[in-house]
Amino acid sequence: SLGFEGNLKSLDERKYAKLVSEKYNTNHHEFVLTEDKLLSELDDMIYHLDEPYAGGLPSWYVYKMMKNDIKVSLTGTGGDELFGNYNKSLVYNSSLRKIKRFSNFSRGNFKKAFQNYIQYPKGFFYHRYFKGFEINDLLVKDNLIKPERIIEDLIIKSEETDFRNIVPFIDFRMQLPEEFLHVTDRFSMAHSIEARVPFLDPDMIDLVMSIDPKIRMKYKSPKYLLKESFKELIPNDLLSKPKTGFVIPEAQWLRTILKGRVEYFLGEEYLVKQNIFNKNIYKKYVVPHLSGNKDYSWQIWTILMFQLWYDRFMD
């Protein structure tokens, strides 16, 4: 179990892991990470991934800690996607949530957002990190396929009517193979560990998806069926614990520990020479973020991870 100190302390869930360990009398190991130790692995992680990726750093370290003792590991990958995935489908069942999301997605360019909504009325509302027009604003060449279009096509292809079934259909064709399973494979293999994913056993998937979504998940408990199935096996403190994302404090890192890299790799001189991203990224995103006036951590972190990959493999 990975524990955290300092600014990462909010991520520390060791006490819950220990509850399970005590209940089953398992051979329990804990490792504690600081920010400096975690970020010291950044370049190694980028090298072994082989392609740009803006996440995964803590799980990289888990495999690093395991490598001397473990050869085969079981992971929980797929558990979210099978059981509600942070209630991602809720936005489709609520006009208020749609209005809120439209407002959020249209910030900065209402006209283009409205055009995307008219073209892709379902795909527009799906959760994504970058908006189609925002991607094109960041890049020198404006010729990318919009994420809204890709999602719209998948929704149509699913032939499902309930978004509680449509959302996992999309996740099983996008985020799982292209992100989580790719990362799991690269990180585990980099440390000579074989990672297995029991939630993604085909029989398990067929069984879960054959169950009516009204039984599978509830409004305030997307993992309702999973929790009900295991409630006698898992300590109650863990069972009733709210779901929390594994979010690293990149906003602060970009202003402190990684500031030098940000200013170099997202600086106008480097961007002009590279000719992939617009040079106005520095004034539009970096300057306001570094000054503390705005939080553009996700945009800057994502581009920085691309730049570090580009520097390693292309430059």
Short mmCIF file of C-alpha atoms in Angstrom, two decimals:
data_model
loop_
_atom_site.label_atom_id
_atom_site.label_comp_id
_atom_site.label_asym_id
_atom_site.label_seq_id
_atom_site.Cartn_x
_atom_site.Cartn_y
_atom_site.Cartn_z
CA SER A 1 0.00 0.00 0.00
CA LEU A 2 1.33 3.39 -1.03
CA GLY A 3 1.19 6.18 1.55
CA PHE A 4 1.88 9.88 1.13
CA GLU A 5 3.30 12.72 3.18
CA GLY A 6 3.45 16.51 2.93
CA ASN A 7 1.22 18.04 0.24
CA LEU A 8 0.21 14.55 -0.89
CA LYS A 9 -1.22 13.53 2.48
CA SER A 10 -4.84 13.81 1.29
CA LEU A 11 -4.15 10.83 -1.02
CA ASP A 12 -3.08 8.59 1.86
CA GLU A 13 -5.44 5.61 2.24
CA ARG A 14 -3.15 3.26 4.14
CA LYS A 15 -5.50 2.97 7.10
CA TYR A 16 -8.19 1.41 4.87
CA ALA A 17 -5.73 -1.03 3.31
CA LYS A 18 -4.59 -1.99 6.81
CA LEU A 19 -8.18 -2.75 7.87
CA VAL A 20 -8.42 -5.34 5.08
CA SER A 21 -4.98 -6.71 5.89
CA GLU A 22 -5.89 -7.15 9.57
CA LYS A 23 -9.20 -8.82 8.70
CA TYR A 24 -7.49 -11.43 6.51
CA ASN A 25 -4.11 -11.53 8.25
CA THR A 26 -2.19 -10.81 5.04
CA ASN A 27 1.50 -10.01 4.69
CA HIS A 28 1.16 -6.23 4.57
CA HIS A 29 3.74 -3.75 3.23
CA GLU A 30 3.53 0.03 3.28
CA PHE A 31 5.68 2.55 1.41
CA VAL A 32 5.57 6.30 2.01
CA LEU A 33 6.20 8.80 -0.76
CA THR A 34 7.12 12.48 -0.74
CA GLU A 35 6.71 14.82 -3.71
CA ASP A 36 10.44 14.87 -4.44
CA LYS A 37 10.66 11.08 -4.49
CA LEU A 38 7.60 10.79 -6.71
CA LEU A 39 8.75 13.40 -9.24
CA SER A 40 12.25 11.90 -9.38
CA GLU A 41 10.62 9.01 -11.31
CA LEU A 42 8.99 11.25 -13.91
CA ASP A 43 11.62 10.79 -16.66
CA ASP A 44 11.76 7.01 -16.17
CA MET A 45 7.98 6.78 -16.41
CA ILE A 46 7.93 8.80 -19.64
CA TYR A 47 10.66 6.64 -21.15
CA HIS A 48 8.89 3.35 -20.46
CA LEU A 49 5.48 4.59 -21.63
CA ASP A 50 6.87 5.19 -25.14
CA GLU A 51 4.07 7.65 -25.94
CA PRO A 52 2.74 10.90 -24.42
CA TYR A 53 0.59 10.46 -21.31
CA ALA A 54 -0.44 12.93 -18.62
CA GLY A 55 -1.11 10.61 -15.67
CA GLY A 56 -0.10 7.44 -13.90
CA LEU A 57 2.81 8.62 -11.79
CA PRO A 58 1.72 7.16 -8.40
CA SER A 59 0.88 3.76 -9.93
CA TRP A 60 4.33 3.70 -11.57
CA TYR A 61 5.81 3.87 -8.11
CA VAL A 62 3.58 1.05 -6.81
CA TYR A 63 5.12 -1.33 -9.36
CA LYS A 64 8.61 -0.06 -8.56
CA MET A 65 8.08 -0.90 -4.87
CA MET A 66 6.66 -4.34 -5.68
CA LYS A 67 9.30 -5.55 -8.11
CA ASN A 68 11.64 -7.25 -5.62
CA ASP A 69 8.90 -9.34 -3.99
CA ILE A 70 6.08 -9.82 -6.50
CA LYS A 71 6.05 -11.41 -9.94
CA VAL A 72 2.29 -11.58 -10.60
CA SER A 73 -0.14 -8.92 -9.37
CA LEU A 74 -3.91 -8.46 -9.39
CA THR A 75 -5.24 -4.98 -10.16
CA GLY A 76 -8.67 -3.38 -9.82
CA THR A 77 -8.63 -1.96 -13.34
CA GLY A 78 -12.12 -2.12 -14.86
CA GLY A 79 -14.00 -1.91 -11.57
CA ASP A 80 -14.99 1.70 -12.16
CA GLU A 81 -16.01 1.14 -15.78
CA LEU A 82 -18.23 -1.86 -14.92
CA PHE A 83 -19.91 -0.13 -11.99
CA GLY A 84 -20.99 3.41 -12.78
CA ASN A 85 -17.61 5.12 -13.26
CA TYR A 86 -18.17 8.19 -11.05
CA ASN A 87 -21.79 8.34 -12.27
CA LYS A 88 -20.67 9.66 -15.68
CA SER A 89 -24.07 8.79 -17.19
CA LEU A 90 -26.01 11.12 -14.86
CA VAL A 91 -25.54 14.19 -17.05
CA TYR A 92 -27.72 12.60 -19.74
CA ASN A 93 -30.66 12.19 -17.36
CA SER A 94 -30.73 15.76 -16.08
CA SER A 95 -31.46 18.98 -18.01
CA LEU A 96 -29.86 21.00 -15.22
CA ARG A 97 -26.62 19.00 -15.48
CA LYS A 98 -26.65 19.44 -19.27
CA ILE A 99 -27.00 23.22 -18.93
CA LYS A 100 -24.17 23.30 -16.41
CA ARG A 101 -21.91 21.19 -18.63
CA PHE A 102 -22.74 23.24 -21.72
CA SER A 103 -21.83 26.38 -19.80
CA ASN A 104 -18.54 24.81 -18.73
CA PHE A 105 -17.66 23.44 -22.19
CA SER A 106 -18.58 26.68 -23.98
CA ARG A 107 -16.44 28.89 -21.78
CA GLY A 108 -14.09 30.83 -24.04
CA ASN A 109 -15.90 30.12 -27.32
CA PHE A 110 -19.69 29.94 -27.15
CA LYS A 111 -20.17 29.95 -30.94
CA LYS A 112 -17.93 26.93 -31.62
CA ALA A 113 -19.33 25.06 -28.63
CA PHE A 114 -22.88 25.61 -29.88
CA GLN A 115 -21.89 24.39 -33.37
CA ASN A 116 -20.38 21.25 -31.84
CA TYR A 117 -23.53 20.69 -29.79
CA ILE A 118 -25.75 20.95 -32.91
CA GLN A 119 -23.49 18.55 -34.83
CA TYR A 120 -22.94 16.06 -31.99
CA PRO A 121 -25.88 16.42 -29.55
CA LYS A 122 -24.99 13.31 -27.50
CA GLY A 123 -21.21 13.24 -27.86
CA PHE A 124 -21.01 16.88 -26.81
CA PHE A 125 -22.01 16.13 -23.20
CA TYR A 126 -19.67 13.22 -22.60
CA HIS A 127 -16.88 13.76 -20.08
CA ARG A 128 -13.60 14.84 -21.68
CA TYR A 129 -10.51 16.77 -20.69
CA PHE A 130 -10.16 19.00 -23.74
CA LYS A 131 -12.94 20.52 -25.82
CA GLY A 132 -12.68 20.10 -29.60
CA PHE A 133 -12.21 23.79 -30.34
CA GLU A 134 -9.76 24.11 -27.43
CA ILE A 135 -7.53 21.41 -28.94
CA ASN A 136 -7.52 23.25 -32.27
CA ASP A 137 -6.69 26.55 -30.52
CA LEU A 138 -3.66 24.91 -28.89
CA LEU A 139 -2.22 23.46 -32.07
CA VAL A 140 -0.57 25.13 -35.05
CA LYS A 141 -2.51 22.96 -37.53
CA ASP A 142 -6.31 22.97 -37.22
CA ASN A 143 -7.13 19.55 -38.68
CA LEU A 144 -7.91 17.16 -35.82
CA ILE A 145 -11.05 15.05 -35.53
CA LYS A 146 -13.19 16.41 -32.71
CA PRO A 147 -13.54 14.16 -29.63
CA GLU A 148 -17.27 14.95 -29.70
CA ARG A 149 -17.57 13.28 -33.10
CA ILE A 150 -15.74 10.12 -32.00
CA ILE A 151 -18.01 9.78 -28.96
CA GLU A 152 -21.17 10.50 -30.97
CA ASP A 153 -20.25 7.69 -33.41
CA LEU A 154 -19.71 5.26 -30.53
CA ILE A 155 -23.04 6.16 -28.91
CA ILE A 156 -24.83 5.43 -32.20
CA LYS A 157 -22.86 2.20 -32.68
CA SER A 158 -23.74 0.95 -29.18
CA GLU A 159 -27.42 0.45 -30.16
CA GLU A 160 -28.23 0.96 -26.47
CA THR A 161 -30.92 3.30 -25.17
CA ASP A 162 -29.93 3.54 -21.49
CA PHE A 163 -26.86 5.70 -20.87
CA ARG A 164 -25.97 3.53 -17.89
CA ASN A 165 -25.13 0.93 -20.54
CA ILE A 166 -23.86 3.34 -23.20
CA VAL A 167 -21.19 4.84 -20.93
CA PRO A 168 -19.45 1.50 -20.20
CA PHE A 169 -19.73 0.65 -23.92
CA ILE A 170 -17.70 3.81 -24.68
CA ASP A 171 -15.24 3.25 -21.83
CA PHE A 172 -14.53 -0.29 -22.98
CA ARG A 173 -13.60 1.02 -26.41
CA MET A 174 -11.72 4.15 -25.43
CA GLN A 175 -10.37 4.81 -21.95
CA LEU A 176 -9.72 1.23 -20.90
CA PRO A 177 -7.71 -0.04 -23.91
CA GLU A 178 -6.14 3.28 -24.89
CA GLU A 179 -5.24 4.50 -21.41
CA PHE A 180 -5.61 2.33 -18.32
CA LEU A 181 -4.72 -1.05 -19.81
CA HIS A 182 -1.89 0.44 -21.84
CA VAL A 183 -0.45 2.07 -18.71
CA THR A 184 -0.92 -1.09 -16.63
CA ASP A 185 0.92 -3.15 -19.24
CA ARG A 186 3.83 -0.71 -19.69
CA PHE A 187 4.32 0.02 -15.98
CA SER A 188 4.16 -3.60 -14.85
CA MET A 189 6.40 -4.89 -17.66
CA ALA A 190 8.95 -2.13 -16.97
CA HIS A 191 9.42 -3.74 -13.54
CA SER A 192 9.17 -7.36 -14.75
CA ILE A 193 5.74 -7.87 -13.14
CA GLU A 194 2.77 -9.55 -14.78
CA ALA A 195 -0.39 -7.58 -13.98
CA ARG A 196 -3.74 -9.34 -14.26
CA VAL A 197 -7.18 -7.71 -14.36
CA PRO A 198 -9.88 -10.00 -12.87
CA PHE A 199 -12.65 -7.40 -13.28
CA LEU A 200 -12.09 -7.61 -17.03
CA ASP A 201 -12.49 -11.37 -17.34
CA PRO A 202 -14.91 -11.76 -20.31
CA ASP A 203 -17.33 -13.90 -18.26
CA MET A 204 -17.35 -11.25 -15.53
CA ILE A 205 -18.11 -8.49 -18.04
CA ASP A 206 -20.91 -10.51 -19.68
CA LEU A 207 -22.45 -11.28 -16.30
CA VAL A 208 -22.39 -7.69 -15.01
CA MET A 209 -23.63 -6.12 -18.23
CA SER A 210 -26.52 -8.61 -18.43
CA ILE A 211 -27.93 -7.22 -15.17
CA ASP A 212 -30.49 -4.42 -15.33
CA PRO A 213 -28.68 -1.10 -14.64
CA LYS A 214 -31.38 -0.22 -12.08
CA ILE A 215 -30.08 -3.14 -10.00
CA ARG A 216 -26.43 -2.63 -10.88
CA MET A 217 -26.15 0.97 -9.72
CA LYS A 218 -28.04 3.57 -7.70
CA TYR A 219 -28.03 7.36 -7.99
CA LYS A 220 -25.92 7.89 -4.86
CA SER A 221 -24.10 4.57 -5.08
CA PRO A 222 -22.85 3.70 -8.59
CA LYS A 223 -21.09 0.62 -7.16
CA TYR A 224 -24.26 -0.50 -5.37
CA LEU A 225 -24.31 -4.10 -6.68
CA LEU A 226 -20.58 -4.58 -6.14
CA LYS A 227 -20.79 -3.34 -2.55
CA GLU A 228 -23.87 -5.44 -1.81
CA SER A 229 -22.11 -8.53 -3.18
CA PHE A 230 -19.06 -8.07 -0.94
CA LYS A 231 -20.50 -6.37 2.14
CA GLU A 232 -19.83 -9.37 4.38
CA LEU A 233 -16.22 -9.62 3.18
CA ILE A 234 -15.06 -6.00 3.40
CA PRO A 235 -14.69 -3.89 6.60
CA ASN A 236 -17.60 -1.48 6.92
CA ASP A 237 -15.36 1.61 7.23
CA LEU A 238 -14.00 0.89 3.78
CA LEU A 239 -17.38 -0.06 2.33
CA SER A 240 -18.98 3.23 3.42
CA LYS A 241 -16.00 5.38 2.44
CA PRO A 242 -16.88 7.91 -0.32
CA LYS A 243 -15.20 7.39 -3.68
CA THR A 244 -12.21 9.69 -4.11
CA GLY A 245 -10.13 10.26 -7.22
CA PHE A 246 -6.36 9.77 -7.19
CA VAL A 247 -5.53 13.39 -7.99
CA ILE A 248 -1.99 14.70 -7.69
CA PRO A 249 -1.38 18.40 -6.86
CA GLU A 250 0.05 19.31 -10.26
CA ALA A 251 -1.11 22.95 -9.97
CA GLN A 252 1.38 23.54 -7.18
CA TRP A 253 4.17 21.47 -8.76
CA LEU A 254 3.95 23.50 -11.97
CA ARG A 255 4.51 26.70 -9.97
CA THR A 256 7.38 25.32 -7.91
CA ILE A 257 9.31 22.08 -8.51
CA LEU A 258 8.55 21.94 -12.25
CA LYS A 259 8.49 25.68 -12.95
CA GLY A 260 11.82 25.66 -14.81
CA ARG A 261 10.67 22.91 -17.17
CA VAL A 262 7.35 24.66 -17.77
CA GLU A 263 9.01 27.95 -18.66
CA TYR A 264 11.44 26.23 -21.05
CA PHE A 265 9.23 23.65 -22.80
CA LEU A 266 6.15 25.91 -22.95
CA GLY A 267 8.14 29.07 -23.59
CA GLU A 268 7.53 30.98 -26.83
CA GLU A 269 11.02 30.33 -28.22
CA TYR A 270 10.73 26.54 -27.85
CA LEU A 271 7.13 26.45 -29.16
CA VAL A 272 8.03 28.46 -32.29
CA LYS A 273 11.02 26.21 -33.04
CA GLN A 274 8.96 23.05 -32.43
CA ASN A 275 6.00 24.23 -34.58
CA ILE A 276 3.39 21.91 -33.03
CA PHE A 277 1.71 24.16 -30.45
CA ASN A 278 0.70 27.80 -30.80
CA LYS A 279 3.18 30.16 -29.17
CA ASN A 280 0.30 32.04 -27.48
CA ILE A 281 0.02 29.10 -25.03
CA TYR A 282 2.70 30.79 -22.94
CA LYS A 283 0.79 34.08 -22.54
CA LYS A 284 -2.69 32.54 -22.45
CA TYR A 285 -2.06 29.66 -20.04
CA VAL A 286 1.41 29.67 -18.50
CA VAL A 287 1.74 33.30 -17.36
CA PRO A 288 -1.69 33.46 -15.59
CA HIS A 289 -1.08 30.06 -13.97
CA LEU A 290 2.41 30.81 -12.68
CA SER A 291 1.23 34.14 -11.28
CA GLY A 292 -1.54 32.35 -9.36
CA ASN A 293 -4.32 34.31 -11.09
CA LYS A 294 -5.75 31.25 -12.88
CA ASP A 295 -5.64 27.48 -12.52
CA TYR A 296 -4.65 26.03 -15.89
CA SER A 297 -2.90 23.07 -14.31
CA TRP A 298 -4.61 20.40 -16.43
CA GLN A 299 -3.82 22.10 -19.74
CA ILE A 300 -0.22 22.89 -18.77
CA TRP A 301 0.46 19.49 -17.18
CA THR A 302 -0.86 17.66 -20.25
CA ILE A 303 1.20 19.74 -22.68
CA LEU A 304 4.29 19.50 -20.47
CA MET A 305 4.05 15.68 -20.39
CA PHE A 306 3.85 15.72 -24.20
CA GLN A 307 6.85 18.03 -24.37
CA LEU A 308 8.95 15.84 -22.08
CA TRP A 309 8.09 12.82 -24.21
CA TYR A 310 8.87 14.78 -27.39
CA ASP A 311 12.20 15.93 -25.99
CA ARG A 312 13.17 12.36 -25.07
CA PHE A 313 12.08 10.56 -28.24
CA MET A 314 11.91 13.13 -31.05
CA ASP A 315 14.48 15.80 -30.25
#
